[in-house]
CSV table of C-alpha atoms and ligand atoms in Angstrom, one decimal:
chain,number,residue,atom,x,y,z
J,359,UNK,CA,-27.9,-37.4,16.1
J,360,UNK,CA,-27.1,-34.1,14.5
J,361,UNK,CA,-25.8,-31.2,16.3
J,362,UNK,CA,-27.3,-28.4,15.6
J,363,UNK,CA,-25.7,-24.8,16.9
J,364,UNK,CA,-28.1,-22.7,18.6
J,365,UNK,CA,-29.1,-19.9,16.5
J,366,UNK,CA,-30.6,-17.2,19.0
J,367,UNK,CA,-31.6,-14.1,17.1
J,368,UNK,CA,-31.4,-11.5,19.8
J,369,UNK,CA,-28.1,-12.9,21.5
J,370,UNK,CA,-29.4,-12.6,24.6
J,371,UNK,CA,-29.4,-16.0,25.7
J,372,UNK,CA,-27.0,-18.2,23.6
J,373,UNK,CA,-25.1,-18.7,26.8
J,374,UNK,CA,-27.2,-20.5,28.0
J,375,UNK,CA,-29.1,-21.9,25.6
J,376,UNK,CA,-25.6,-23.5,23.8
J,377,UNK,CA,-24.9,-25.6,25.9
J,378,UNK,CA,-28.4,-27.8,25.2
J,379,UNK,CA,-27.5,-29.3,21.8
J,380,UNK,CA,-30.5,-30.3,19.5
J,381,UNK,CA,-32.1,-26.9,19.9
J,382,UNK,CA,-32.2,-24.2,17.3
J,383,UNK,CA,-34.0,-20.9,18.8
J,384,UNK,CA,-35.2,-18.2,16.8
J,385,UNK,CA,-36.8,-15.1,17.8
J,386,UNK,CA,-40.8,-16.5,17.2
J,387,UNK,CA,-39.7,-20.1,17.7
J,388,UNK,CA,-37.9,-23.1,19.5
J,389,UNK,CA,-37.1,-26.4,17.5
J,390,UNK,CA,-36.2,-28.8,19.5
J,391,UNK,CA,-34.7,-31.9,17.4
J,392,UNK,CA,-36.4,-34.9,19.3
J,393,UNK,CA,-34.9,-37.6,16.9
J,394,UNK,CA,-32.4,-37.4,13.8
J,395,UNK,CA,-33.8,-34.7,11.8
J,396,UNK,CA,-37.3,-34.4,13.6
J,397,UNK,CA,-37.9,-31.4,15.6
J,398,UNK,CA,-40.8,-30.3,17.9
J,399,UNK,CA,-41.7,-26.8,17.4
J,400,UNK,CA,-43.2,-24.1,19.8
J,401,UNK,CA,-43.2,-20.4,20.3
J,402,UNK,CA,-41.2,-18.9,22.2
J,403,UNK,CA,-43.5,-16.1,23.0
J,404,UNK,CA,-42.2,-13.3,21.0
J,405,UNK,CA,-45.3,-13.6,18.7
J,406,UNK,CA,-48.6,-15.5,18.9
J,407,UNK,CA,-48.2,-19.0,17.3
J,408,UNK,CA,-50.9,-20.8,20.0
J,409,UNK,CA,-50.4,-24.3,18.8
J,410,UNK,CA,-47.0,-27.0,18.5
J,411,UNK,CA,-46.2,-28.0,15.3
J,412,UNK,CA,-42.9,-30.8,13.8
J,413,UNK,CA,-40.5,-30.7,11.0
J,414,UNK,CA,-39.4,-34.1,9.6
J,415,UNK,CA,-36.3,-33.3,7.2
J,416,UNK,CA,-35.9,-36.6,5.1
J,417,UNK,CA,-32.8,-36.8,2.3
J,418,UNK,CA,-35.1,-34.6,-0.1
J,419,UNK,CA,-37.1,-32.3,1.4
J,420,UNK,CA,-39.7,-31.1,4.5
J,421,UNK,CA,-43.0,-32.3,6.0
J,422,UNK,CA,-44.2,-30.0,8.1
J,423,UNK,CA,-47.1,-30.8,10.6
J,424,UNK,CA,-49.5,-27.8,11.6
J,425,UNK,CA,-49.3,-23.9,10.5
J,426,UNK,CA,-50.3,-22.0,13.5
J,427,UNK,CA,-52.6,-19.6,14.1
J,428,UNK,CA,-52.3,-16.7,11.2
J,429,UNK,CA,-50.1,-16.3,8.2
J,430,UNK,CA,-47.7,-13.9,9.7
J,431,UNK,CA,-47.1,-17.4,12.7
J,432,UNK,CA,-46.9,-19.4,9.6
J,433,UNK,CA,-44.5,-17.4,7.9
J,434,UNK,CA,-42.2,-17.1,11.1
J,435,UNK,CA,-42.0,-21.3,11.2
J,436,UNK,CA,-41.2,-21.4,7.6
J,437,UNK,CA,-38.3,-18.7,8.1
J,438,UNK,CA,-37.4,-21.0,11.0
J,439,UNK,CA,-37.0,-24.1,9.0
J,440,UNK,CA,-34.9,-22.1,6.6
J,441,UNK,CA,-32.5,-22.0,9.8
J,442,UNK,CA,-32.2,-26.0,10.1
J,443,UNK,CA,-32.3,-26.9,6.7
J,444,UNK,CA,-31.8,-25.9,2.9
J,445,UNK,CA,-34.6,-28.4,1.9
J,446,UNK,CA,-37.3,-27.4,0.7
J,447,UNK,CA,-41.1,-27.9,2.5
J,448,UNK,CA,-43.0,-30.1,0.0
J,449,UNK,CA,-45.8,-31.0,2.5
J,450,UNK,CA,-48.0,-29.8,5.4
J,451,UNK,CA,-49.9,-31.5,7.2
J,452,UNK,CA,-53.2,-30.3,9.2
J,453,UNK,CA,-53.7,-32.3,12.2
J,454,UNK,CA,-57.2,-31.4,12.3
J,455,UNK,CA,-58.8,-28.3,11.1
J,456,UNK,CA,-58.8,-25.8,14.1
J,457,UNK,CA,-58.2,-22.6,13.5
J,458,UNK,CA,-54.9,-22.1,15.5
J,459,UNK,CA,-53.4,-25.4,14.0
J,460,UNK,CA,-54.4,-24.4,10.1
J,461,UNK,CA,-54.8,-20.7,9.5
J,462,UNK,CA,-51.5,-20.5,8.6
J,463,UNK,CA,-51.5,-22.6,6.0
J,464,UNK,CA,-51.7,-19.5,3.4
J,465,UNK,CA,-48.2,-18.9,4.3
J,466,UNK,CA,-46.6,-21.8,2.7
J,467,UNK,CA,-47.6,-20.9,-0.8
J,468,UNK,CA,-49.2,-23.0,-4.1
J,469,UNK,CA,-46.3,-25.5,-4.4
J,470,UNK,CA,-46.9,-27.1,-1.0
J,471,UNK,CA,-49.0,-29.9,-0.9
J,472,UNK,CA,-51.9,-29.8,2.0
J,473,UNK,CA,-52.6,-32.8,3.4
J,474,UNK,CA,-55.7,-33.7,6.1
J,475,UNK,CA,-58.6,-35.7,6.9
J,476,UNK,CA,-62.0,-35.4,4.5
J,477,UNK,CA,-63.6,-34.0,7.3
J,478,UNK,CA,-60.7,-31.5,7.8
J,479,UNK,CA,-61.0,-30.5,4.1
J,480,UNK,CA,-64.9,-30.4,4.2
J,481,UNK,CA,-64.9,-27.5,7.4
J,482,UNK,CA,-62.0,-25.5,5.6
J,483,UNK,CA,-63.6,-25.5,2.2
J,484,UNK,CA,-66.9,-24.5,4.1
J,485,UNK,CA,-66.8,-21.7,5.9
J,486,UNK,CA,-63.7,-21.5,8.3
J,487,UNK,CA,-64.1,-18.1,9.3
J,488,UNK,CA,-67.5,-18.7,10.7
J,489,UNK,CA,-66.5,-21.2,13.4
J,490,UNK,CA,-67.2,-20.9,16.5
J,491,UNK,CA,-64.0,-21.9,17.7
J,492,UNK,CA,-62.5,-18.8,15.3
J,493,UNK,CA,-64.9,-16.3,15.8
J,494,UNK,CA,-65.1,-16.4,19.6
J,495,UNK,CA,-61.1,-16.7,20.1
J,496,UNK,CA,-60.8,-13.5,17.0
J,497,UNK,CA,-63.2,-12.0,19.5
J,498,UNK,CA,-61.6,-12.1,22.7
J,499,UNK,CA,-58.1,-11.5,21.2
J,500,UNK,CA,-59.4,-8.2,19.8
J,501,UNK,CA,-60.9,-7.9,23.4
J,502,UNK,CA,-57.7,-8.5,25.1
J,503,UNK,CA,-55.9,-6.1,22.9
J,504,UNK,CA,-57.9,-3.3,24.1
J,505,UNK,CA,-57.8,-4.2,27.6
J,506,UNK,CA,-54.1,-4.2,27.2
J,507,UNK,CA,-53.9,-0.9,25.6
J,508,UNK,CA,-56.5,0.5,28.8
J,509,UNK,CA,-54.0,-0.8,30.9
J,510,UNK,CA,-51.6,1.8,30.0
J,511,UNK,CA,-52.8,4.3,31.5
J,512,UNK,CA,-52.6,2.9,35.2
J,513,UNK,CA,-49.4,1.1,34.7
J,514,UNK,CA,-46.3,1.7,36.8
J,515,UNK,CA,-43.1,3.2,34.8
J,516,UNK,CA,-41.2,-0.3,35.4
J,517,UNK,CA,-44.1,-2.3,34.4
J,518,UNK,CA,-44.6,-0.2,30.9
J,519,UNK,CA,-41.9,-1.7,28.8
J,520,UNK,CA,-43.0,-5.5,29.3
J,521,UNK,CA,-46.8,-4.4,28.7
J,522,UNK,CA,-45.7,-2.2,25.5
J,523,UNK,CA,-44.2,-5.6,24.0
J,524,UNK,CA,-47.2,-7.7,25.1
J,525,UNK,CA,-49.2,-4.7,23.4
J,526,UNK,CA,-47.2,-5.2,19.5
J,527,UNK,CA,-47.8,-9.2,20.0
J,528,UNK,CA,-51.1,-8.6,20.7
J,529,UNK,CA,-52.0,-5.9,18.0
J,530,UNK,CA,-49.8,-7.6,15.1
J,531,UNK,CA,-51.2,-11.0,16.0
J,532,UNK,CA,-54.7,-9.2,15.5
J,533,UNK,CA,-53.9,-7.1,12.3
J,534,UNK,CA,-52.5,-11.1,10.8
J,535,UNK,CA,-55.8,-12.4,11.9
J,536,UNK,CA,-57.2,-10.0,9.1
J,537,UNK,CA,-55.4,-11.5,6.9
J,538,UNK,CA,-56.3,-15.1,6.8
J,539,UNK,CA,-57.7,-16.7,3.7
J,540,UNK,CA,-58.3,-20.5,4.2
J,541,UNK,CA,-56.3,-22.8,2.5
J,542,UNK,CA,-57.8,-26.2,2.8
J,543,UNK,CA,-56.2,-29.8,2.0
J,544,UNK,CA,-55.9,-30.3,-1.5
J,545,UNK,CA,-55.0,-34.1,-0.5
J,546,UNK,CA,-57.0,-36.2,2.0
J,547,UNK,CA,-57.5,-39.6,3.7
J,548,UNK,CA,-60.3,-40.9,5.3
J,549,UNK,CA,-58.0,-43.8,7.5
J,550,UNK,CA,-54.5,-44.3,7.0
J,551,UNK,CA,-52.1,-42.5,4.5
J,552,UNK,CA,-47.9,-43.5,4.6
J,553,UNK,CA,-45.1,-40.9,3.0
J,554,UNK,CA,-41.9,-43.0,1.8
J,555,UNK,CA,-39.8,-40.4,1.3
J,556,UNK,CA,-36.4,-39.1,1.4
J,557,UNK,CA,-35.4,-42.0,3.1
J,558,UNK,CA,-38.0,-42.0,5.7
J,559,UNK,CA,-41.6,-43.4,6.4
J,560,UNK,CA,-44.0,-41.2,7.8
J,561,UNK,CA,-47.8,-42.4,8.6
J,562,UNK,CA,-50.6,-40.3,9.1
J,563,UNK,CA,-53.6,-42.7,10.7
J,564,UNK,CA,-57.5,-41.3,11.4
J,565,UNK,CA,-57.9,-43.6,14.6
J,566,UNK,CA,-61.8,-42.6,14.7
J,567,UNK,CA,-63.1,-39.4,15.8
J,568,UNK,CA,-61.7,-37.5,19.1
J,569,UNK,CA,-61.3,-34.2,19.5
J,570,UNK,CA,-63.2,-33.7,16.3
J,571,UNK,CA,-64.6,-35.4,13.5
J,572,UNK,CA,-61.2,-35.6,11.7
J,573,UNK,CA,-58.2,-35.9,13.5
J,574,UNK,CA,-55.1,-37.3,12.1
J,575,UNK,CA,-52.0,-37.9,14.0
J,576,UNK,CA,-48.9,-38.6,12.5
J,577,UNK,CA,-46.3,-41.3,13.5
J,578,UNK,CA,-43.4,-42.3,12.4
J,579,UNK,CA,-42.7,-45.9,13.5
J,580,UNK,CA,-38.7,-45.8,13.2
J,581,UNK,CA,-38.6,-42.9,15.1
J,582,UNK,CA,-40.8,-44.1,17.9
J,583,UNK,CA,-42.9,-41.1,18.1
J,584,UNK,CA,-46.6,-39.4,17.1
J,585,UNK,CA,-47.5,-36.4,16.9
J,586,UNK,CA,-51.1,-36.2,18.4
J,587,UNK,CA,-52.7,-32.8,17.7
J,588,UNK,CA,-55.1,-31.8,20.1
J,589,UNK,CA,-56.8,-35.4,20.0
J,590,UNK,CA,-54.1,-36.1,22.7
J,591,UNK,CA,-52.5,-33.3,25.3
J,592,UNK,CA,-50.7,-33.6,28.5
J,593,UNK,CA,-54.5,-33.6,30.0
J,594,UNK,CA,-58.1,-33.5,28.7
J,595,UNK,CA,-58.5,-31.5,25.4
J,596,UNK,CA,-61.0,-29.1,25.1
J,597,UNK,CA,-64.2,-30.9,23.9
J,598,UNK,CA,-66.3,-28.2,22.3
J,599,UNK,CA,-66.0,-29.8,18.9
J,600,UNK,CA,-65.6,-33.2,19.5
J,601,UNK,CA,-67.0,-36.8,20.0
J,602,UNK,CA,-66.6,-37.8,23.9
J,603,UNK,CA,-68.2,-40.5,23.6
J,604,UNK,CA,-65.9,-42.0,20.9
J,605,UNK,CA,-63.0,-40.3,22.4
J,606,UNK,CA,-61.9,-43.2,24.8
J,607,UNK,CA,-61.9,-45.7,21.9
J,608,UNK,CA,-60.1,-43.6,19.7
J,609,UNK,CA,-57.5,-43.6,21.8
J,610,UNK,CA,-57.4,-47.3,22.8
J,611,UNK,CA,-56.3,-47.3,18.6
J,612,UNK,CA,-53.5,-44.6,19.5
J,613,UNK,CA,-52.4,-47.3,22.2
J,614,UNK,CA,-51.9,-49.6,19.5
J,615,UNK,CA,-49.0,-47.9,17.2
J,616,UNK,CA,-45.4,-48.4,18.8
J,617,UNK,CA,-44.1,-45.7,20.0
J,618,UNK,CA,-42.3,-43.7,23.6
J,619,UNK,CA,-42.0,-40.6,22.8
J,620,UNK,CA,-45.9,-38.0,22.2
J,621,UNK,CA,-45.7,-34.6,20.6
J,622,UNK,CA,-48.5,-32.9,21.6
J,623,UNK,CA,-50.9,-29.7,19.4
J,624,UNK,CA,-50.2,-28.3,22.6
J,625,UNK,CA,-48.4,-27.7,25.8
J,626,UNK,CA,-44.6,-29.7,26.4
J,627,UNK,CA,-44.1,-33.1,24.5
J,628,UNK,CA,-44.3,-36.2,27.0
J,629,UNK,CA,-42.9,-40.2,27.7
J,630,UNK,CA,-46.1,-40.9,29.7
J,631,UNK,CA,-48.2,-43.5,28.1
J,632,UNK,CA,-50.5,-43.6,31.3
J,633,UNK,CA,-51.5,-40.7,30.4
J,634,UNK,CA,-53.9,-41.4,27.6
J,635,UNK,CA,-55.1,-44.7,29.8
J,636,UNK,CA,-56.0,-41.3,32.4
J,637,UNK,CA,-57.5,-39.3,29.3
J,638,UNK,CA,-59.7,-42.5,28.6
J,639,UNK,CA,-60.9,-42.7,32.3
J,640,UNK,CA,-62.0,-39.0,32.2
J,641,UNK,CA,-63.9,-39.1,29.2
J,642,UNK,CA,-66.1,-42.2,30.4
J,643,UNK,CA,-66.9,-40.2,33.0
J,644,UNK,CA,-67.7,-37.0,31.4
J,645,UNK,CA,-69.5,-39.0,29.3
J,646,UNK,CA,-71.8,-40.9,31.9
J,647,UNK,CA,-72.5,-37.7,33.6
J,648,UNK,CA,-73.3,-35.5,31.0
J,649,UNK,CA,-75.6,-38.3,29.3
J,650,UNK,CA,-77.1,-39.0,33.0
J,651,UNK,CA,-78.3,-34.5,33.1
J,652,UNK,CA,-79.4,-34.7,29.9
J,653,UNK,CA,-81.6,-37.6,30.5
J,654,UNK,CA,-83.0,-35.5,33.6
J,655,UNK,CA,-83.7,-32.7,31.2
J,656,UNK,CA,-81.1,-30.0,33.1
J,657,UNK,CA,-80.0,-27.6,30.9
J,658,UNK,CA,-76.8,-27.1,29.9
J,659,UNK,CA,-76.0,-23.8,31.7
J,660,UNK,CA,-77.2,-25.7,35.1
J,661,UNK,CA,-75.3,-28.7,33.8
J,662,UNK,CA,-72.2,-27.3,33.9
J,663,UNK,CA,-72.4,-26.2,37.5
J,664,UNK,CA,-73.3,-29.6,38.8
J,665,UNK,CA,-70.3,-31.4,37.0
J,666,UNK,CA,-67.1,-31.8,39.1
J,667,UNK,CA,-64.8,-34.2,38.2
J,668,UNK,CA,-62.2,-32.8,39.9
J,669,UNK,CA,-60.5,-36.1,41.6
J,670,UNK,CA,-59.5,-37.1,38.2
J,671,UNK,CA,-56.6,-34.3,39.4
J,672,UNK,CA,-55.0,-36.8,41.1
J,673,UNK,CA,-53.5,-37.9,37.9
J,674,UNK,CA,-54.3,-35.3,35.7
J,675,UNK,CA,-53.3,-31.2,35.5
J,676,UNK,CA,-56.1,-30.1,37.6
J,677,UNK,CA,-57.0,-26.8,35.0
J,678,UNK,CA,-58.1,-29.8,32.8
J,679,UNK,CA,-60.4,-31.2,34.3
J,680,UNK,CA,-62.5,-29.5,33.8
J,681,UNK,CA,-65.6,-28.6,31.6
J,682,UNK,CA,-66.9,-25.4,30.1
J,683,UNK,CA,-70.2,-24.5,29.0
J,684,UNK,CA,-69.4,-25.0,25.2
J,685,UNK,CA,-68.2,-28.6,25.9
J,686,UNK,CA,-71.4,-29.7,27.4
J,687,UNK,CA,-73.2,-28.1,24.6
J,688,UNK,CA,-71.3,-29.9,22.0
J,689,UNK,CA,-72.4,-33.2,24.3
J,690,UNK,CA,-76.1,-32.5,24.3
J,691,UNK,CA,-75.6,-31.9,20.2
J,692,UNK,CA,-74.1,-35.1,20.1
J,693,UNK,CA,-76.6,-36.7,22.3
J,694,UNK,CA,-79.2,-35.0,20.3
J,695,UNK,CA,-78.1,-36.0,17.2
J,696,UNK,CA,-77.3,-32.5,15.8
J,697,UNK,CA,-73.6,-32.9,15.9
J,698,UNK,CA,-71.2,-32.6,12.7
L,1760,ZN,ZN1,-58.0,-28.2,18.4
């Protein structure tokens, strides 16, 4: 493995941060090199990035997998691949085609190519900026920004520095929200699609649809590892756009590939394979009961009141389990038929 010196922008830490090799930190971002040349990437906090993404460096050039949230997210991961390689990005990859996993893909310019599922391409060539999952989180972090700013005027003199940071993330991750022009996939796959390059073999494999209609994950079998998107998390995935009642065979695919290590759309990477057999077991269930009240006729608001699932915490992080109001919606759709 490579050794990579910590680069940490405001100084602050490099103490401590030196001594754990494999980890370059910049201000916006932490890449954490999980196998030669293959680094997991989150924020650090300093701006809003919302969802994981990887860099695989081969002998050529750069895949990267995921853009974030906005162009200015997707412009702070491309400045942070500049710190772990000279190489330039020739490919990104869209896991699927949320918002805070794509609208960033602006950032990374005409002479990238954008790979993702058909069904990825078909919603970004649509109308991306009418989804619900965009419009309702563009809404609440305009919401928050102003509740934020309100705050101000009640808060304590030691308290005001830390809220006057969270206010700049806040407003700058709001005024790069107004900035987003969709960049869908220009290259697509409907089941399996395999990068030789540079030395390396990277796989991207649609498994069946999960946590929506088009989720790829990418593996690379030398390496051991996939990186799952939001089709597999440390828990339940929201399911607000997605297929529950496809979900658990979806994943009995993902069980097939070889591999010990899971990078995750969100949240820390994990070893656990159990996990998904857990993520499986919750999903029948969800399933069974939200196809059980909808066969009684109860609505959807009442629904999601009478579902508990809550001893699925046992093995699970209990703030997944569980459901909102939009999930069970997007169940009755599918159950209705009305589902894309
Ligand atoms: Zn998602």
């Amino acid at each position: 493995m490579r050794v990579v010196l910590c680069v940490f922008v405001t100084g602050l830490l490099t103490s401590v941060l030196a001594a754990e090799e494999h980890v370059v930190e910049t201000e916006t971002h932490r890449f954490e090199e999980v196998a030669d040349g293959v680094y997991f990437v989150s924020g650090t906090g300093a701006m809003v990035t919302r969802s994981n993404a990887m860099v695989v460096i081969t002998d050529e050039d750069v895949l990267v997998v995921d853009s974030h949230i906005t162009p200015a997210a997707g412009r702070a991961l491309i400045e942070g691949v500049g710190r772990i390689t000279d190489k330039p990005i020739r490919t990104l990859v869209n896991s699927h085609f949320h918002y805070d996993h794509s609208h960033g893909n602006q950032a990374f310019g005409p002479g990238v190519r954008v790979v993702g599922h058909e069904y990825t391409r078909h919603k970004m060539a649509k109308a991306p900026l009418e989804e619900h999952t965009f419009v309702g989180s563009s809404e609440r972090d305009r919401q928050a920004l102003e509740e934020l700013r309100a705050a101000l005027e009640t808060v304590s003199d030691e308290e005001r520095e830390a809220l006057e940071t969270q206010i700049s993330i806040q407003a700058a991750h709001v005024e790069s929200t107004a900035e987003i022009d969709p960049v869908a996939p220009d290259t697509t796959l409907a089941k399996k699609m395999t990068f030789f390059r540079g030395g390396r073999e990277i796989e991207l494999h649609f498994l069946g649809r999960a946590h929506t209609g088009g989720d790829v994950v990418v593996y690379l079998p030398a390496e051991r590892l996939v990186f799952t998107g939001d089709m597999m998390l440390g828990g339940p995935p929201w399911p607000g756009d997605g297929w529950v009642n496809e979900w658990p065979a979806t994943l009995e695919r993902l069980k097939q590939l070889d591999f010990d290590l899971i990078l995750p759309g969100h949240g820390p990477y994990f070893r656990d394979r159990e996990l998904i057999d857990y993520v499986q077991a919750f999903h029948r269930e969800l399933w069974e009961v939200v196809s059980a009240l909808h066969a009684e006729g109860v609505s959807a608001e009442d629904a999601v009141e009478r579902i508990d699932l809550s001893h699925h915490a046992e093995n699970l992080p209990a703030a997944r389990v569980r459901v909102d109001l939009r999930g069970v919606q997007r169940m009755y759709m599918v159950l209705e038929g009305t589902a894309e």
